[in-house]
Short mmCIF file of C-alpha atoms in Angstrom, two decimals:
data_model
loop_
_atom_site.label_atom_id
_atom_site.label_comp_id
_atom_site.label_asym_id
_atom_site.label_seq_id
_atom_site.Cartn_x
_atom_site.Cartn_y
_atom_site.Cartn_z
CA MET A 1 -29.04 18.03 7.29
CA THR A 2 -30.30 18.43 10.84
CA MET A 3 -27.81 18.64 13.66
CA MET A 4 -26.02 15.68 15.15
CA LYS A 5 -24.99 15.65 18.78
CA THR A 6 -21.22 15.49 19.16
CA ILE A 7 -19.13 14.03 21.95
CA ASP A 8 -18.94 17.54 23.41
CA ASP A 9 -22.64 17.14 24.24
CA LEU A 10 -22.14 13.89 26.18
CA ALA A 11 -21.21 13.59 29.86
CA VAL A 12 -18.71 10.77 29.48
CA ALA A 13 -16.75 10.81 32.77
CA GLY A 14 -17.02 7.45 34.50
CA GLN A 15 -19.10 6.03 31.63
CA ARG A 16 -18.39 3.05 29.37
CA VAL A 17 -18.48 4.41 25.81
CA LEU A 18 -18.77 2.10 22.80
CA VAL A 19 -16.99 3.76 19.85
CA ARG A 20 -17.61 2.45 16.34
CA ASP A 21 -14.42 3.19 14.39
CA ASP A 22 -13.39 2.37 10.84
CA LEU A 23 -10.16 0.43 11.33
CA ASN A 24 -10.41 -1.56 8.11
CA VAL A 25 -6.71 -1.20 7.32
CA PRO A 26 -4.33 -3.32 5.22
CA VAL A 27 -2.58 -6.00 7.29
CA ASP A 28 0.30 -8.12 5.98
CA GLY A 29 1.99 -10.81 8.02
CA GLY A 30 0.40 -9.60 11.24
CA ARG A 31 1.55 -6.01 10.65
CA VAL A 32 -0.55 -2.97 9.73
CA THR A 33 0.93 -1.60 6.50
CA ASP A 34 -1.06 1.67 6.35
CA ASP A 35 -2.32 3.12 9.63
CA GLY A 36 -4.08 6.19 8.20
CA ARG A 37 -7.51 5.12 9.42
CA ILE A 38 -6.18 4.30 12.89
CA ARG A 39 -4.58 7.75 13.13
CA ALA A 40 -7.86 9.32 12.01
CA ALA A 41 -9.60 7.71 15.01
CA LEU A 42 -7.16 9.09 17.60
CA THR A 43 -8.67 12.56 18.11
CA THR A 44 -12.02 11.24 19.33
CA LEU A 45 -10.54 8.35 21.34
CA THR A 46 -8.03 10.63 23.09
CA ALA A 47 -10.71 13.21 23.93
CA LEU A 48 -12.98 10.55 25.48
CA LEU A 49 -10.13 9.02 27.49
CA ASP A 50 -8.89 12.41 28.71
CA ARG A 51 -12.41 13.17 29.91
CA GLY A 52 -12.50 10.01 32.03
CA ALA A 53 -14.44 7.58 29.85
CA GLY A 54 -13.77 3.88 29.67
CA VAL A 55 -13.61 3.29 25.92
CA ILE A 56 -14.71 0.14 24.07
CA VAL A 57 -13.53 0.23 20.46
CA CYS A 58 -15.40 -1.83 17.89
CA ALA A 59 -14.64 -2.15 14.18
CA HIS A 60 -14.50 -4.59 11.28
CA LEU A 61 -11.66 -5.85 9.08
CA GLY A 62 -12.19 -7.31 5.63
CA ARG A 63 -15.17 -9.45 4.73
CA PRO A 64 -15.23 -12.60 6.85
CA LYS A 65 -18.38 -14.65 6.38
CA GLY A 66 -20.10 -14.04 9.71
CA GLU A 67 -17.83 -16.34 11.69
CA PRO A 68 -14.32 -16.15 13.18
CA ASP A 69 -11.47 -16.25 10.68
CA PRO A 70 -7.94 -15.74 12.09
CA LYS A 71 -6.69 -13.90 9.01
CA TYR A 72 -9.19 -11.12 9.71
CA SER A 73 -8.42 -10.75 13.41
CA LEU A 74 -8.14 -7.19 14.73
CA ALA A 75 -5.28 -8.20 17.07
CA PRO A 76 -2.60 -6.46 14.90
CA VAL A 77 -4.79 -3.33 14.80
CA ALA A 78 -5.08 -3.34 18.60
CA ALA A 79 -1.28 -3.58 18.82
CA ARG A 80 -0.84 -0.58 16.50
CA LEU A 81 -3.51 1.41 18.36
CA THR A 82 -1.61 0.75 21.62
CA GLU A 83 1.51 2.30 20.04
CA LEU A 84 -0.31 5.32 18.62
CA LEU A 85 -2.39 6.06 21.73
CA GLY A 86 0.56 5.58 24.04
CA ARG A 87 -1.55 3.54 26.44
CA PRO A 88 -2.45 -0.15 26.61
CA VAL A 89 -5.38 -1.44 24.58
CA GLN A 90 -6.81 -4.65 26.03
CA PHE A 91 -7.86 -6.94 23.18
CA ALA A 92 -10.96 -9.09 23.67
CA ALA A 93 -10.78 -12.37 21.78
CA ASP A 94 -14.48 -12.27 20.88
CA THR A 95 -16.93 -9.56 19.88
CA ALA A 96 -19.71 -9.57 22.46
CA GLY A 97 -19.16 -12.90 24.20
CA PRO A 98 -17.47 -13.97 27.45
CA ALA A 99 -14.06 -12.45 26.59
CA ALA A 100 -15.60 -9.08 25.73
CA GLN A 101 -17.80 -9.13 28.84
CA ALA A 102 -14.85 -10.00 31.09
CA ALA A 103 -12.66 -7.26 29.59
CA VAL A 104 -15.40 -4.64 29.94
CA ALA A 105 -16.12 -5.70 33.53
CA THR A 106 -12.63 -4.58 34.55
CA LEU A 107 -12.60 -1.43 32.38
CA ARG A 108 -11.70 1.71 34.32
CA PRO A 109 -11.89 5.42 33.37
CA GLY A 110 -9.08 6.14 30.91
CA GLY A 111 -8.85 2.48 29.90
CA VAL A 112 -9.38 0.97 26.44
CA VAL A 113 -10.77 -2.37 25.30
CA MET A 114 -10.90 -3.38 21.63
CA LEU A 115 -13.42 -6.01 20.60
CA GLU A 116 -12.65 -8.66 18.00
CA ASN A 117 -13.87 -8.15 14.40
CA LEU A 118 -17.57 -7.27 14.35
CA ARG A 119 -18.06 -9.26 11.16
CA PHE A 120 -17.19 -12.48 12.95
CA GLU A 121 -20.85 -12.27 14.01
CA ALA A 122 -23.49 -12.94 11.34
CA GLY A 123 -25.84 -10.49 13.07
CA GLU A 124 -23.57 -7.53 12.27
CA THR A 125 -24.34 -7.49 8.55
CA SER A 126 -27.65 -9.40 8.51
CA LYS A 127 -30.49 -8.07 6.36
CA ASP A 128 -32.91 -9.47 8.97
CA ASP A 129 -33.84 -6.72 11.45
CA ASP A 130 -34.40 -9.19 14.31
CA GLN A 131 -31.06 -10.96 13.84
CA ARG A 132 -29.23 -7.65 13.55
CA GLY A 133 -31.14 -6.29 16.56
CA ALA A 134 -30.24 -9.29 18.71
CA PHE A 135 -26.54 -8.70 18.07
CA ALA A 136 -27.00 -4.95 18.68
CA ASP A 137 -28.59 -5.79 22.06
CA ARG A 138 -25.45 -7.72 23.05
CA LEU A 139 -23.15 -4.90 21.92
CA ALA A 140 -25.24 -2.21 23.62
CA ALA A 141 -25.19 -4.17 26.88
CA LEU A 142 -21.42 -3.59 27.09
CA ALA A 143 -21.74 0.21 27.34
CA GLU A 144 -23.77 3.17 28.55
CA LEU A 145 -23.08 5.54 25.63
CA TYR A 146 -22.42 5.13 21.90
CA VAL A 147 -20.19 7.24 19.65
CA ALA A 148 -20.20 6.87 15.87
CA ASP A 149 -16.79 7.70 14.41
CA GLY A 150 -16.35 5.14 11.63
CA PHE A 151 -17.29 7.28 8.65
CA GLY A 152 -16.23 4.59 6.17
CA SER A 153 -19.11 2.37 7.30
CA VAL A 154 -21.97 4.88 7.77
CA HIS A 155 -23.52 3.85 4.44
CA ARG A 156 -24.15 0.36 5.85
CA LYS A 157 -27.27 -0.54 7.85
CA HIS A 158 -25.23 -2.77 10.14
CA ALA A 159 -25.84 -3.58 13.81
CA SER A 160 -22.86 -1.58 15.11
CA VAL A 161 -23.52 1.34 12.77
CA TYR A 162 -27.29 1.71 12.95
CA ASP A 163 -29.04 -0.50 15.49
CA VAL A 164 -26.81 0.22 18.51
CA ALA A 165 -27.50 3.94 18.09
CA LEU A 166 -31.21 3.18 18.57
CA ARG A 167 -30.43 1.53 21.89
CA LEU A 168 -28.01 3.94 23.62
CA PRO A 169 -27.60 7.71 24.06
CA HIS A 170 -25.40 8.57 21.11
CA ALA A 171 -23.29 11.22 19.39
CA ALA A 172 -21.00 11.69 16.40
CA GLY A 173 -17.25 11.63 16.96
CA TYR A 174 -14.90 14.31 15.68
CA LEU A 175 -13.96 12.34 12.55
CA VAL A 176 -17.57 11.94 11.43
CA GLN A 177 -18.11 15.67 12.08
CA ALA A 178 -15.05 16.59 10.00
CA GLU A 179 -16.03 14.27 7.14
CA VAL A 180 -19.54 15.70 6.93
CA ALA A 181 -18.21 19.28 6.98
CA ALA A 182 -15.65 18.59 4.22
CA LEU A 183 -17.98 16.58 1.99
CA THR A 184 -20.72 19.17 2.28
CA ARG A 185 -18.38 21.43 0.28
CA LEU A 186 -18.90 19.03 -2.65
CA THR A 187 -22.68 18.99 -2.39
CA GLY A 188 -23.56 22.61 -1.67
CA ASP A 189 -21.85 25.72 -2.96
CA ILE A 190 -19.21 24.16 -5.22
CA ARG A 191 -16.52 26.50 -6.59
CA HIS A 192 -16.20 25.98 -10.34
CA PRO A 193 -14.47 24.79 -12.45
CA TYR A 194 -15.02 21.47 -10.65
CA ALA A 195 -12.88 18.50 -11.74
CA VAL A 196 -13.53 14.92 -10.68
CA VAL A 197 -10.72 12.35 -10.98
CA LEU A 198 -11.79 8.70 -10.86
CA GLY A 199 -9.72 5.52 -10.92
CA GLY A 200 -8.98 2.41 -8.93
CA ALA A 201 -9.62 -1.27 -9.50
CA LYS A 202 -12.96 -1.56 -7.64
CA VAL A 203 -14.88 -0.25 -10.61
CA ALA A 204 -18.29 -1.72 -9.70
CA ASP A 205 -18.37 0.19 -6.40
CA LYS A 206 -17.99 3.54 -8.18
CA PHE A 207 -19.79 3.10 -11.46
CA GLU A 208 -23.18 3.98 -10.02
CA ALA A 209 -21.85 7.31 -8.73
CA ILE A 210 -20.57 8.53 -12.08
CA GLY A 211 -23.96 9.82 -13.22
CA SER A 212 -24.40 12.20 -10.29
CA LEU A 213 -20.75 13.31 -10.51
CA ILE A 214 -21.22 14.15 -14.20
CA SER A 215 -24.25 16.24 -13.24
CA ALA A 216 -22.17 18.31 -10.79
CA ALA A 217 -18.74 18.48 -12.44
CA ASP A 218 -17.33 20.46 -15.33
CA ARG A 219 -14.75 17.80 -16.20
CA VAL A 220 -14.39 14.12 -15.26
CA LEU A 221 -10.93 12.56 -15.65
CA ILE A 222 -11.06 8.76 -15.72
CA GLY A 223 -7.98 6.57 -15.19
CA GLY A 224 -7.17 3.25 -13.56
CA ALA A 225 -9.28 0.22 -14.45
CA MET A 226 -12.34 2.48 -14.67
CA ALA A 227 -11.12 3.81 -18.03
CA PHE A 228 -11.38 0.48 -19.86
CA PRO A 229 -15.20 0.21 -20.17
CA PHE A 230 -15.22 3.74 -21.62
CA LEU A 231 -12.49 2.92 -24.14
CA VAL A 232 -14.35 -0.24 -25.21
CA ALA A 233 -17.55 1.83 -25.51
CA GLN A 234 -15.62 4.05 -27.94
CA GLY A 235 -14.68 1.01 -30.01
CA HIS A 236 -11.13 0.40 -28.74
CA LYS A 237 -9.62 -2.92 -27.71
CA VAL A 238 -8.04 -3.10 -24.24
CA GLY A 239 -6.12 -6.40 -24.37
CA THR A 240 -6.30 -8.35 -21.11
CA SER A 241 -7.02 -5.23 -18.99
CA LEU A 242 -9.54 -5.46 -16.13
CA LEU A 243 -12.98 -5.24 -17.67
CA GLU A 244 -16.49 -6.30 -16.73
CA PRO A 245 -18.52 -6.57 -19.96
CA GLY A 246 -21.72 -5.31 -18.29
CA GLN A 247 -20.06 -1.97 -17.66
CA VAL A 248 -19.51 -1.14 -21.32
CA ASP A 249 -23.17 -0.26 -21.96
CA LEU A 250 -23.21 1.84 -18.78
CA ALA A 251 -20.06 3.66 -19.91
CA SER A 252 -21.67 4.34 -23.28
CA GLY A 253 -24.68 5.84 -21.48
CA TYR A 254 -22.44 8.03 -19.33
CA LEU A 255 -20.59 9.31 -22.40
CA ALA A 256 -23.93 10.31 -23.92
CA HIS A 257 -25.08 11.86 -20.62
CA ALA A 258 -21.88 13.93 -20.41
CA ALA A 259 -22.22 15.09 -24.02
CA ARG A 260 -25.80 16.27 -23.36
CA ALA A 261 -24.72 18.03 -20.16
CA GLY A 262 -21.74 19.73 -21.80
CA VAL A 263 -19.33 17.98 -19.41
CA ALA A 264 -15.94 16.79 -20.68
CA ILE A 265 -15.06 13.17 -19.93
CA VAL A 266 -11.28 12.93 -20.31
CA LEU A 267 -9.86 9.44 -20.90
CA PRO A 268 -6.18 8.45 -21.00
CA SER A 269 -4.42 8.81 -24.33
CA ASP A 270 -1.70 6.32 -23.40
CA PHE A 271 -1.04 3.50 -20.94
CA VAL A 272 1.84 1.63 -19.36
CA VAL A 273 1.15 -2.02 -20.26
CA ALA A 274 2.63 -5.39 -19.29
CA PRO A 275 1.62 -9.07 -19.46
CA GLU A 276 0.76 -9.11 -15.74
CA PRO A 277 0.89 -6.86 -12.66
CA ALA A 278 4.15 -8.19 -11.23
CA ALA A 279 7.58 -6.79 -10.39
CA GLY A 280 10.33 -7.33 -12.93
CA VAL A 281 8.00 -7.97 -15.88
CA PRO A 282 8.86 -6.03 -19.08
CA HIS A 283 6.54 -3.04 -19.58
CA GLN A 284 6.03 -0.45 -22.30
CA VAL A 285 4.05 2.71 -23.05
CA VAL A 286 1.46 2.42 -25.83
CA ALA A 287 -1.34 4.61 -27.19
CA ALA A 288 -4.77 4.00 -25.66
CA ASP A 289 -6.04 2.69 -29.00
CA ALA A 290 -3.06 0.33 -29.47
CA ILE A 291 -3.04 -1.91 -26.38
CA PRO A 292 -1.67 -5.30 -27.53
CA ALA A 293 -4.03 -8.27 -27.22
CA ASP A 294 -1.75 -10.02 -24.69
CA ARG A 295 -1.06 -6.95 -22.50
CA MET A 296 -3.00 -5.16 -19.76
CA GLY A 297 -3.04 -1.49 -18.87
CA LEU A 298 -1.48 -1.04 -15.42
CA ASP A 299 -1.11 2.76 -15.27
CA ILE A 300 -2.00 5.81 -17.31
CA GLY A 301 0.94 6.80 -19.50
CA PRO A 302 3.16 9.90 -19.23
CA GLU A 303 1.20 11.90 -21.83
CA SER A 304 -2.06 11.22 -19.96
CA ALA A 305 -0.42 12.09 -16.64
CA ARG A 306 0.64 15.50 -18.02
CA SER A 307 -2.84 16.11 -19.46
CA PHE A 308 -4.59 15.13 -16.21
CA ALA A 309 -2.24 17.33 -14.17
CA ALA A 310 -2.92 20.32 -16.45
CA SER A 311 -6.71 19.86 -16.05
CA ILE A 312 -6.35 19.67 -12.28
CA ARG A 313 -4.34 22.89 -12.15
CA GLU A 314 -7.16 24.74 -13.95
CA ALA A 315 -9.81 23.66 -11.40
CA SER A 316 -11.09 25.46 -8.29
CA THR A 317 -12.49 22.26 -6.73
CA VAL A 318 -11.11 18.74 -7.22
CA PHE A 319 -12.49 15.43 -5.96
CA TRP A 320 -10.21 12.41 -6.47
CA ASN A 321 -11.27 8.83 -5.85
CA GLY A 322 -9.10 5.91 -6.97
CA PRO A 323 -5.44 5.48 -8.00
CA MET A 324 -4.44 5.78 -11.66
CA GLY A 325 -2.65 2.43 -11.70
CA VAL A 326 -1.05 -0.35 -9.69
CA PHE A 327 0.83 2.19 -7.57
CA GLU A 328 2.26 -0.52 -5.27
CA LEU A 329 4.71 -1.42 -8.09
CA ALA A 330 7.16 1.35 -9.08
CA PRO A 331 6.73 1.11 -12.89
CA TYR A 332 2.99 1.76 -12.48
CA ALA A 333 3.02 4.54 -9.86
CA GLY A 334 3.73 7.47 -12.19
CA GLY A 335 0.13 8.38 -12.99
CA THR A 336 -1.02 8.36 -9.37
CA SER A 337 2.04 10.36 -8.33
CA ALA A 338 1.43 12.94 -11.09
CA VAL A 339 -2.19 13.45 -9.99
CA ALA A 340 -1.12 13.80 -6.35
CA SER A 341 1.60 16.30 -7.26
CA ALA A 342 -0.83 18.41 -9.27
CA LEU A 343 -3.25 18.45 -6.34
CA THR A 344 -0.57 19.53 -3.86
CA GLY A 345 0.40 22.41 -6.14
CA SER A 346 -3.19 23.48 -6.69
CA GLY A 347 -4.95 26.50 -5.22
CA ALA A 348 -8.19 24.52 -5.38
CA PHE A 349 -10.16 22.91 -2.57
CA THR A 350 -8.95 19.32 -2.97
CA LEU A 351 -10.70 16.32 -1.45
CA ILE A 352 -9.35 12.80 -1.66
CA GLY A 353 -11.89 10.03 -1.10
CA GLY A 354 -11.41 6.33 -0.63
CA GLY A 355 -9.16 4.19 1.51
CA ASP A 356 -7.11 3.02 -1.49
CA THR A 357 -6.41 6.59 -2.58
CA GLY A 358 -5.36 7.64 0.91
CA ALA A 359 -3.08 4.60 1.13
CA ALA A 360 -1.64 5.46 -2.29
CA ILE A 361 -0.68 9.04 -1.46
CA ARG A 362 0.96 7.96 1.80
CA ALA A 363 2.83 5.10 0.08
CA LEU A 364 4.14 7.58 -2.48
CA GLY A 365 5.38 9.96 0.22
CA PHE A 366 2.66 12.64 0.21
CA PRO A 367 1.45 13.76 3.67
CA ASP A 368 -2.31 14.07 4.24
CA SER A 369 -1.70 17.72 5.15
CA ALA A 370 -0.74 18.48 1.53
CA PHE A 371 -4.40 18.15 0.50
CA GLY A 372 -7.56 20.01 1.47
CA TYR A 373 -9.12 16.94 3.05
CA VAL A 374 -8.38 13.22 2.93
CA SER A 375 -11.59 11.28 3.52
CA THR A 376 -11.46 7.89 5.22
CA GLY A 377 -14.58 6.73 3.40
CA GLY A 378 -14.78 4.88 0.10
CA GLY A 379 -18.38 3.95 -0.69
CA ALA A 380 -19.64 6.21 2.10
CA THR A 381 -17.87 9.21 0.59
CA LEU A 382 -19.34 8.58 -2.85
CA GLU A 383 -22.85 7.98 -1.51
CA PHE A 384 -22.72 11.18 0.55
CA ILE A 385 -21.71 13.19 -2.53
CA GLU A 386 -24.50 11.51 -4.51
CA GLY A 387 -26.96 12.82 -1.92
CA LYS A 388 -28.05 9.40 -0.70
CA THR A 389 -29.36 8.86 2.83
CA LEU A 390 -26.63 7.12 4.86
CA PRO A 391 -28.18 4.99 7.64
CA GLY A 392 -25.31 5.56 10.08
CA LEU A 393 -25.71 9.33 9.80
CA ALA A 394 -29.51 9.39 9.65
CA VAL A 395 -29.76 7.53 12.97
CA LEU A 396 -27.63 10.23 14.65
CA GLN A 397 -29.85 13.15 13.64
CA ASP A 398 -31.66 14.98 16.43
CA ARG A 399 -35.36 14.31 16.05
#
């Protein structure tokens, strides 16, 4: 990868700097419930402010349909950023309209404006280059410099990620630099044995990546909802567990691929099951091949947790993406906690990828510092490891 300019290469004093952050955090009742991604943005924002820049923060939240939707407002995120930065963040009630223009017009060195959710504008995510470009023109008009620091969105060819960088002098922020440096350790000179741990409920987002991970890893441990297509491919029934039928054939192909490559795919031997993922519902531990027809698997079982932990302790490199169960509910947090504990006690280089996994370790009381690196990216992390070209990084390369 050719070199990216960093913010150290930009003269930012007295300049308006548009910073694309990834602040797509969980919000409940107007309160941010996991601020890991906001904290990850602080190093770059603080450096720019201390150097006399006027900073304009832009980001997205959720998946609104290209128009304003109050439940996806970034107002609670601006409030939390104010607390963490220790200085006021002026919130603009639109993205690149009159409110944003008025806020930016009064922006002084050391001041911060946050724009409303980028995805309230259809041009942000449009597949049409002209529509996306028109929105990028409006965003770029707010600033004199552009800094890309939202690693979680660099795999998207979106206006704020790609097109604005074509319009303004630009550089990578410290978070993007750190992500690239850490993830390069999983694409270059990997220390073996290399174990990959996959889980989570968003199976479709990760299924495509499994093939390239199998090609690189020595062992792939699969828990969470991702395990069910593999179990069905082996002829087991999985009750009412999360399952997309189209993934069973893919899982069967991956099992064959792994067998040819001499890579072990390790599936859970037991599960914690219940009628539904709710608090106070009776649950039980059953063998992976004995899930009752009216129950769903909500966590890997204790035997699987011990087996996964033992595999992790034997590895020299571990990549983990996706919780092992519905960790938000205590009866189904054991598997995720066991994997996290094994990683903290490991001498391996450990990299955690995915917003859900980062949220899980923090919810279970593990500090980010207990792991080698906690990536803020989900899909971006996987696509980087797969070796794909990420538009938001490609546009930053020195040509």
